[in-house]
Every structure is written in structure tokens, then in C-alpha cells.
Amino acid sequence: MRIILFGATGMVGQGVLYECLHADDVEQVLSVGRTKTEQQHPKLKEIIRSDLFDYSEIQYELKGFDACFFCLGVSSTGMSEEKYRRVTYDLTLSAATILSQLNPEMVFTYVSGVGTDSTEKRNVMWARVKGETENDLMRLPFRGAYMFRPGFIEPVHGEKSKTRLYRVLYIIASPFMPIIRNVFSQSLLTTAQMGKAMLNAVRYGTRKNILEIPDIREISAPL
């Protein structure tokens, strides 16, 4: 497989990148983002861009890929709906639209979140925007489009969030992880499970386009 990865420097993206680089059937990973991953690996190639809304200059570098794992996202805390929509809906659809044209046989996987509103009508701003993003991604002519809706994600290979508040929370929670795993086992996923599930979605497909926590856990397991 040849995979394009957005958001490789975020916590989820770091975990997905790890699984991709350690998968025997992954030939190449192209990381597209604003900052370098600071990783060196024979399979990894990076494109650093300040503008993630326009890909006209690099179209030729985005052709010939089997999958895109879109792990790029921001917290809605303190953001207006207009700004959050710009960096969530507009940014995601800008990339997905050009990729669907260049790679019609591609599988596109989007990291959304538990509680996303598919109806686009609820009062929770981020849930509406994520719901609209999911809906329009599934309308694009990909071979497959899968919306991942995780909740709490545990880093297992040293991954770190780019959001300072989340980094602090993970540090505080670290000593209590055995208890958290036991009490909240049905709500918890790991970065490894996220990466393995995305790879399996490309390899085998899934019965659902929208994958909640139990679905992600199920398809992350080896077949």
C-alpha cells in the first residue's frame, strides 16, 4: 500500500504513522503537513506546506496512492464556528476533493470524534461541523470513505498531543491508567488500535462507513 497521511505530528497521527511504518504491506507513507515529523525511515517521505487549502502545485506528487489517513484536527475550545469550520470542514474537504480526483480507487479515512452529529442540527457547534464534514466526505467518489469516531485515546508508543492542555491531562492521568483501562474499557482506544484499524479498513473494507469505538476496536484486531 501507498498511503498519504495528514496530521502525522499530532498524537493520533504519530500512532498511525508508527503502525504504517511497521506494516509489511505498506510500501510508502507520504506525510503532508505544516511541520516535519522529525522521523527518518526508508518508507517515509514528507511534504511541508504552509497552505493546506491549495494543492495545485503538488498534484503530481499526490497521485498513485491507495489510501489517505486524515488525522489532522484542532480543539474547538475558544473558537468561533466560522473559524472552526474553516480549519475543520474547509481544510479537510480541500484535501479530500483533490485526492478523490487524482486517486478514484483510494480509501479515505477521517478521524472525527464520538458524539459527532450526522444530522448537522444539534446545538453543539463542533458536533455539527464534524457531522457536515463526515457527510460530505462520504459523498466524494472514493472507493471507500470511513469516519472514525474515537473518544479517549491512550498513547502507547510515546506519542504526545500538540495541545498543551491535553499533554497535561495525559501526564496527570498516567499513574491511573490501569484503573482507567479497567473502569472505562468500553470507551478507551489506543493509538495502536487506531492505526491498525485504519490499515485493516483499507485491506478488507468494513460493513459501516461510520465507525464508533466498538467498531474501531473490532476491526483493529488481526484477521
PDB file of C-alpha atoms in Angstrom, residues 1-162:
ATOM      1  CA  MET A   1       0.000   0.000   0.000  1.00  0.00           C
ATOM      2  CA  ARG A   2       0.970   3.597  -0.610  1.00  0.00           C
ATOM      3  CA  ILE A   3      -0.553   5.930   1.981  1.00  0.00           C
ATOM      4  CA  ILE A   4      -0.933   9.686   2.370  1.00  0.00           C
ATOM      5  CA  LEU A   5      -1.047  10.810   5.994  1.00  0.00           C
ATOM      6  CA  PHE A   6      -2.244  14.204   7.203  1.00  0.00           C
ATOM      7  CA  GLY A   7      -1.573  15.190  10.806  1.00  0.00           C
ATOM      8  CA  ALA A   8       1.428  12.936  11.381  1.00  0.00           C
ATOM      9  CA  THR A   9       2.778  15.216  14.131  1.00  0.00           C
ATOM     10  CA  GLY A  10      -0.387  15.031  16.254  1.00  0.00           C
ATOM     11  CA  MET A  11      -0.881  12.314  18.841  1.00  0.00           C
ATOM     12  CA  VAL A  12      -3.208  10.142  16.751  1.00  0.00           C
ATOM     13  CA  GLY A  13      -1.185  10.771  13.623  1.00  0.00           C
ATOM     14  CA  GLN A  14       2.026   9.749  15.374  1.00  0.00           C
ATOM     15  CA  GLY A  15       0.443   6.456  16.351  1.00  0.00           C
ATOM     16  CA  VAL A  16      -0.952   5.865  12.865  1.00  0.00           C
ATOM     17  CA  LEU A  17       2.439   6.640  11.326  1.00  0.00           C
ATOM     18  CA  TYR A  18       4.110   4.134  13.662  1.00  0.00           C
ATOM     19  CA  GLU A  19       1.731   1.367  12.587  1.00  0.00           C
ATOM     20  CA  CYS A  20       2.126   2.226   8.902  1.00  0.00           C
ATOM     21  CA  LEU A  21       5.915   2.178   9.038  1.00  0.00           C
ATOM     22  CA  HIS A  22       5.866  -1.200  10.821  1.00  0.00           C
ATOM     23  CA  ALA A  23       3.351  -2.822   8.453  1.00  0.00           C
ATOM     24  CA  ASP A  24       4.917  -5.222   5.951  1.00  0.00           C
ATOM     25  CA  ASP A  25       2.392  -4.383   3.235  1.00  0.00           C
ATOM     26  CA  VAL A  26       2.929  -0.611   3.399  1.00  0.00           C
ATOM     27  CA  GLU A  27       5.382   0.456   0.703  1.00  0.00           C
ATOM     28  CA  GLN A  28       5.398   4.213   1.265  1.00  0.00           C
ATOM     29  CA  VAL A  29       3.936   6.844   3.582  1.00  0.00           C
ATOM     30  CA  LEU A  30       3.694  10.414   2.343  1.00  0.00           C
ATOM     31  CA  SER A  31       3.249  12.821   5.254  1.00  0.00           C
ATOM     32  CA  VAL A  32       1.667  16.143   4.308  1.00  0.00           C
ATOM     33  CA  GLY A  33       1.665  18.891   6.912  1.00  0.00           C
ATOM     34  CA  ARG A  34       2.980  22.194   8.165  1.00  0.00           C
ATOM     35  CA  THR A  35       5.780  20.730  10.286  1.00  0.00           C
ATOM     36  CA  LYS A  36       8.232  17.849   9.939  1.00  0.00           C
ATOM     37  CA  THR A  37       7.757  14.622  11.839  1.00  0.00           C
ATOM     38  CA  GLU A  38      11.461  14.543  12.793  1.00  0.00           C
ATOM     39  CA  GLN A  39      11.480  10.858  11.893  1.00  0.00           C
ATOM     40  CA  GLN A  40      13.798   9.091   9.489  1.00  0.00           C
ATOM     41  CA  HIS A  41      12.585   5.936   7.763  1.00  0.00           C
ATOM     42  CA  PRO A  42      13.070   4.438   4.283  1.00  0.00           C
ATOM     43  CA  LYS A  43       9.297   4.313   3.747  1.00  0.00           C
ATOM     44  CA  LEU A  44       8.641   7.903   4.834  1.00  0.00           C
ATOM     45  CA  LYS A  45       8.525  10.919   2.554  1.00  0.00           C
ATOM     46  CA  GLU A  46       7.400  14.365   3.721  1.00  0.00           C
ATOM     47  CA  ILE A  47       5.873  17.396   2.054  1.00  0.00           C
ATOM     48  CA  ILE A  48       5.918  20.515   4.209  1.00  0.00           C
ATOM     49  CA  ARG A  49       3.382  23.182   3.236  1.00  0.00           C
ATOM     50  CA  SER A  50       2.185  26.327   4.930  1.00  0.00           C
ATOM     51  CA  ASP A  51      -1.009  26.312   2.836  1.00  0.00           C
ATOM     52  CA  LEU A  52      -3.087  23.162   3.347  1.00  0.00           C
ATOM     53  CA  PHE A  53      -6.017  24.516   1.337  1.00  0.00           C
ATOM     54  CA  ASP A  54      -4.396  24.547  -2.122  1.00  0.00           C
ATOM     55  CA  TYR A  55      -2.639  21.529  -3.685  1.00  0.00           C
ATOM     56  CA  SER A  56      -2.461  22.667  -7.293  1.00  0.00           C
ATOM     57  CA  GLU A  57       1.357  22.964  -7.184  1.00  0.00           C
ATOM     58  CA  ILE A  58       1.921  19.405  -5.925  1.00  0.00           C
ATOM     59  CA  GLN A  59      -0.817  17.419  -7.682  1.00  0.00           C
ATOM     60  CA  TYR A  60       1.697  15.172  -9.413  1.00  0.00           C
ATOM     61  CA  GLU A  61       3.105  14.129  -6.023  1.00  0.00           C
ATOM     62  CA  LEU A  62      -0.341  13.083  -4.748  1.00  0.00           C
ATOM     63  CA  LYS A  63      -1.168  10.551  -7.471  1.00  0.00           C
ATOM     64  CA  GLY A  64      -0.872   6.788  -7.249  1.00  0.00           C
ATOM     65  CA  PHE A  65      -1.918   6.287  -3.618  1.00  0.00           C
ATOM     66  CA  ASP A  66      -4.171   3.601  -2.171  1.00  0.00           C
ATOM     67  CA  ALA A  67      -5.304   5.377   0.991  1.00  0.00           C
ATOM     68  CA  CYS A  68      -5.394   8.654   2.857  1.00  0.00           C
ATOM     69  CA  PHE A  69      -5.457   8.733   6.662  1.00  0.00           C
ATOM     70  CA  PHE A  70      -6.662  12.191   7.679  1.00  0.00           C
ATOM     71  CA  CYS A  71      -5.697  12.673  11.332  1.00  0.00           C
ATOM     72  CA  LEU A  72      -5.479  16.453  11.246  1.00  0.00           C
ATOM     73  CA  GLY A  73      -7.727  18.342  13.650  1.00  0.00           C
ATOM     74  CA  VAL A  74      -7.982  21.045  16.281  1.00  0.00           C
ATOM     75  CA  SER A  75      -9.893  21.590  19.503  1.00  0.00           C
ATOM     76  CA  SER A  76     -12.935  23.854  19.171  1.00  0.00           C
ATOM     77  CA  THR A  77     -12.277  25.425  22.580  1.00  0.00           C
ATOM     78  CA  GLY A  78     -12.381  29.210  22.330  1.00  0.00           C
ATOM     79  CA  MET A  79     -13.042  29.203  18.580  1.00  0.00           C
ATOM     80  CA  SER A  80     -15.934  30.765  16.709  1.00  0.00           C
ATOM     81  CA  GLU A  81     -17.989  28.459  14.499  1.00  0.00           C
ATOM     82  CA  GLU A  82     -16.732  30.269  11.394  1.00  0.00           C
ATOM     83  CA  LYS A  83     -13.081  29.733  12.295  1.00  0.00           C
ATOM     84  CA  TYR A  84     -13.590  26.159  13.476  1.00  0.00           C
ATOM     85  CA  ARG A  85     -15.452  25.327  10.266  1.00  0.00           C
ATOM     86  CA  ARG A  86     -12.612  26.816   8.237  1.00  0.00           C
ATOM     87  CA  VAL A  87      -9.927  24.636   9.844  1.00  0.00           C
ATOM     88  CA  THR A  88     -12.145  21.545  10.062  1.00  0.00           C
ATOM     89  CA  TYR A  89     -14.606  21.348   7.169  1.00  0.00           C
ATOM     90  CA  ASP A  90     -12.911  23.574   4.578  1.00  0.00           C
ATOM     91  CA  LEU A  91      -9.401  22.238   5.163  1.00  0.00           C
ATOM     92  CA  THR A  92     -10.465  18.589   5.114  1.00  0.00           C
ATOM     93  CA  LEU A  93     -12.646  18.887   2.014  1.00  0.00           C
ATOM     94  CA  SER A  94      -9.937  20.825   0.170  1.00  0.00           C
ATOM     95  CA  ALA A  95      -7.583  17.879   0.522  1.00  0.00           C
ATOM     96  CA  ALA A  96     -10.203  15.165   0.042  1.00  0.00           C
ATOM     97  CA  THR A  97     -11.685  16.677  -3.117  1.00  0.00           C
ATOM     98  CA  ILE A  98      -8.387  16.823  -4.984  1.00  0.00           C
ATOM     99  CA  LEU A  99      -7.404  13.347  -3.767  1.00  0.00           C
ATOM    100  CA  SER A 100     -10.704  11.867  -4.976  1.00  0.00           C
ATOM    101  CA  GLN A 101      -9.995  13.296  -8.428  1.00  0.00           C
ATOM    102  CA  LEU A 102      -6.408  12.083  -8.548  1.00  0.00           C
ATOM    103  CA  ASN A 103      -6.983   8.675  -6.901  1.00  0.00           C
ATOM    104  CA  PRO A 104     -10.562   7.431  -7.516  1.00  0.00           C
ATOM    105  CA  GLU A 105      -9.655   3.987  -6.149  1.00  0.00           C
ATOM    106  CA  MET A 106      -8.432   5.477  -2.872  1.00  0.00           C
ATOM    107  CA  VAL A 107      -9.815   4.673   0.584  1.00  0.00           C
ATOM    108  CA  PHE A 108     -10.192   7.825   2.704  1.00  0.00           C
ATOM    109  CA  THR A 109     -10.224   7.562   6.493  1.00  0.00           C
ATOM    110  CA  TYR A 110     -11.173  10.579   8.610  1.00  0.00           C
ATOM    111  CA  VAL A 111     -10.630  10.939  12.356  1.00  0.00           C
ATOM    112  CA  SER A 112     -13.793  12.556  13.666  1.00  0.00           C
ATOM    113  CA  GLY A 113     -14.961  12.068  17.249  1.00  0.00           C
ATOM    114  CA  VAL A 114     -17.517  10.387  19.474  1.00  0.00           C
ATOM    115  CA  GLY A 115     -20.676  12.495  19.645  1.00  0.00           C
ATOM    116  CA  THR A 116     -20.434  13.823  16.094  1.00  0.00           C
ATOM    117  CA  ASP A 117     -23.843  14.916  14.790  1.00  0.00           C
ATOM    118  CA  SER A 118     -24.744  13.316  11.465  1.00  0.00           C
ATOM    119  CA  THR A 119     -27.974  15.347  11.312  1.00  0.00           C
ATOM    120  CA  GLU A 120     -25.992  18.639  11.419  1.00  0.00           C
ATOM    121  CA  LYS A 121     -28.795  20.128  13.564  1.00  0.00           C
ATOM    122  CA  ARG A 122     -27.719  19.850  17.207  1.00  0.00           C
ATOM    123  CA  ASN A 123     -26.705  22.833  19.307  1.00  0.00           C
ATOM    124  CA  VAL A 124     -23.154  21.556  19.880  1.00  0.00           C
ATOM    125  CA  MET A 125     -21.089  23.517  17.366  1.00  0.00           C
ATOM    126  CA  TRP A 126     -18.162  21.145  16.875  1.00  0.00           C
ATOM    127  CA  ALA A 127     -20.502  18.147  16.517  1.00  0.00           C
ATOM    128  CA  ARG A 128     -22.465  19.868  13.728  1.00  0.00           C
ATOM    129  CA  VAL A 129     -19.323  20.863  11.844  1.00  0.00           C
ATOM    130  CA  LYS A 130     -17.823  17.390  12.174  1.00  0.00           C
ATOM    131  CA  GLY A 131     -21.128  15.889  11.033  1.00  0.00           C
ATOM    132  CA  GLU A 132     -21.198  18.055   7.923  1.00  0.00           C
ATOM    133  CA  THR A 133     -17.576  17.145   7.223  1.00  0.00           C
ATOM    134  CA  GLU A 134     -18.310  13.430   7.518  1.00  0.00           C
ATOM    135  CA  ASN A 135     -21.408  13.646   5.327  1.00  0.00           C
ATOM    136  CA  ASP A 136     -19.666  15.475   2.513  1.00  0.00           C
ATOM    137  CA  LEU A 137     -16.629  13.203   2.640  1.00  0.00           C
ATOM    138  CA  MET A 138     -18.881  10.191   2.146  1.00  0.00           C
ATOM    139  CA  ARG A 139     -20.356  11.846  -0.956  1.00  0.00           C
ATOM    140  CA  LEU A 140     -16.981  12.044  -2.704  1.00  0.00           C
ATOM    141  CA  PRO A 141     -16.196   9.330  -5.288  1.00  0.00           C
ATOM    142  CA  PHE A 142     -13.700   7.324  -3.240  1.00  0.00           C
ATOM    143  CA  ARG A 143     -13.584   3.530  -3.327  1.00  0.00           C
ATOM    144  CA  GLY A 144     -14.315   3.738   0.386  1.00  0.00           C
ATOM    145  CA  ALA A 145     -14.704   6.512   2.950  1.00  0.00           C
ATOM    146  CA  TYR A 146     -14.647   5.674   6.662  1.00  0.00           C
ATOM    147  CA  MET A 147     -15.364   8.043   9.512  1.00  0.00           C
ATOM    148  CA  PHE A 148     -13.598   7.091  12.767  1.00  0.00           C
ATOM    149  CA  ARG A 149     -15.242   8.352  15.964  1.00  0.00           C
ATOM    150  CA  PRO A 150     -12.878   7.695  18.877  1.00  0.00           C
ATOM    151  CA  GLY A 151     -13.220   9.042  22.411  1.00  0.00           C
ATOM    152  CA  PHE A 152     -10.334   8.857  24.883  1.00  0.00           C
ATOM    153  CA  ILE A 153      -7.192   7.595  23.155  1.00  0.00           C
ATOM    154  CA  GLU A 154      -4.248   6.184  25.087  1.00  0.00           C
ATOM    155  CA  PRO A 155      -0.778   6.720  23.560  1.00  0.00           C
ATOM    156  CA  VAL A 156       1.253   3.514  23.642  1.00  0.00           C
ATOM    157  CA  HIS A 157       4.452   4.310  21.728  1.00  0.00           C
ATOM    158  CA  GLY A 158       5.392   7.627  23.302  1.00  0.00           C
ATOM    159  CA  GLU A 159       3.041   9.755  21.209  1.00  0.00           C
ATOM    160  CA  LYS A 160       2.312  13.241  22.537  1.00  0.00           C
ATOM    161  CA  SER A 161      -0.532  15.665  21.863  1.00  0.00           C
ATOM    162  CA  LYS A 162       0.294  19.027  20.317  1.00  0.00           C
TER     163      LYS A 162
END
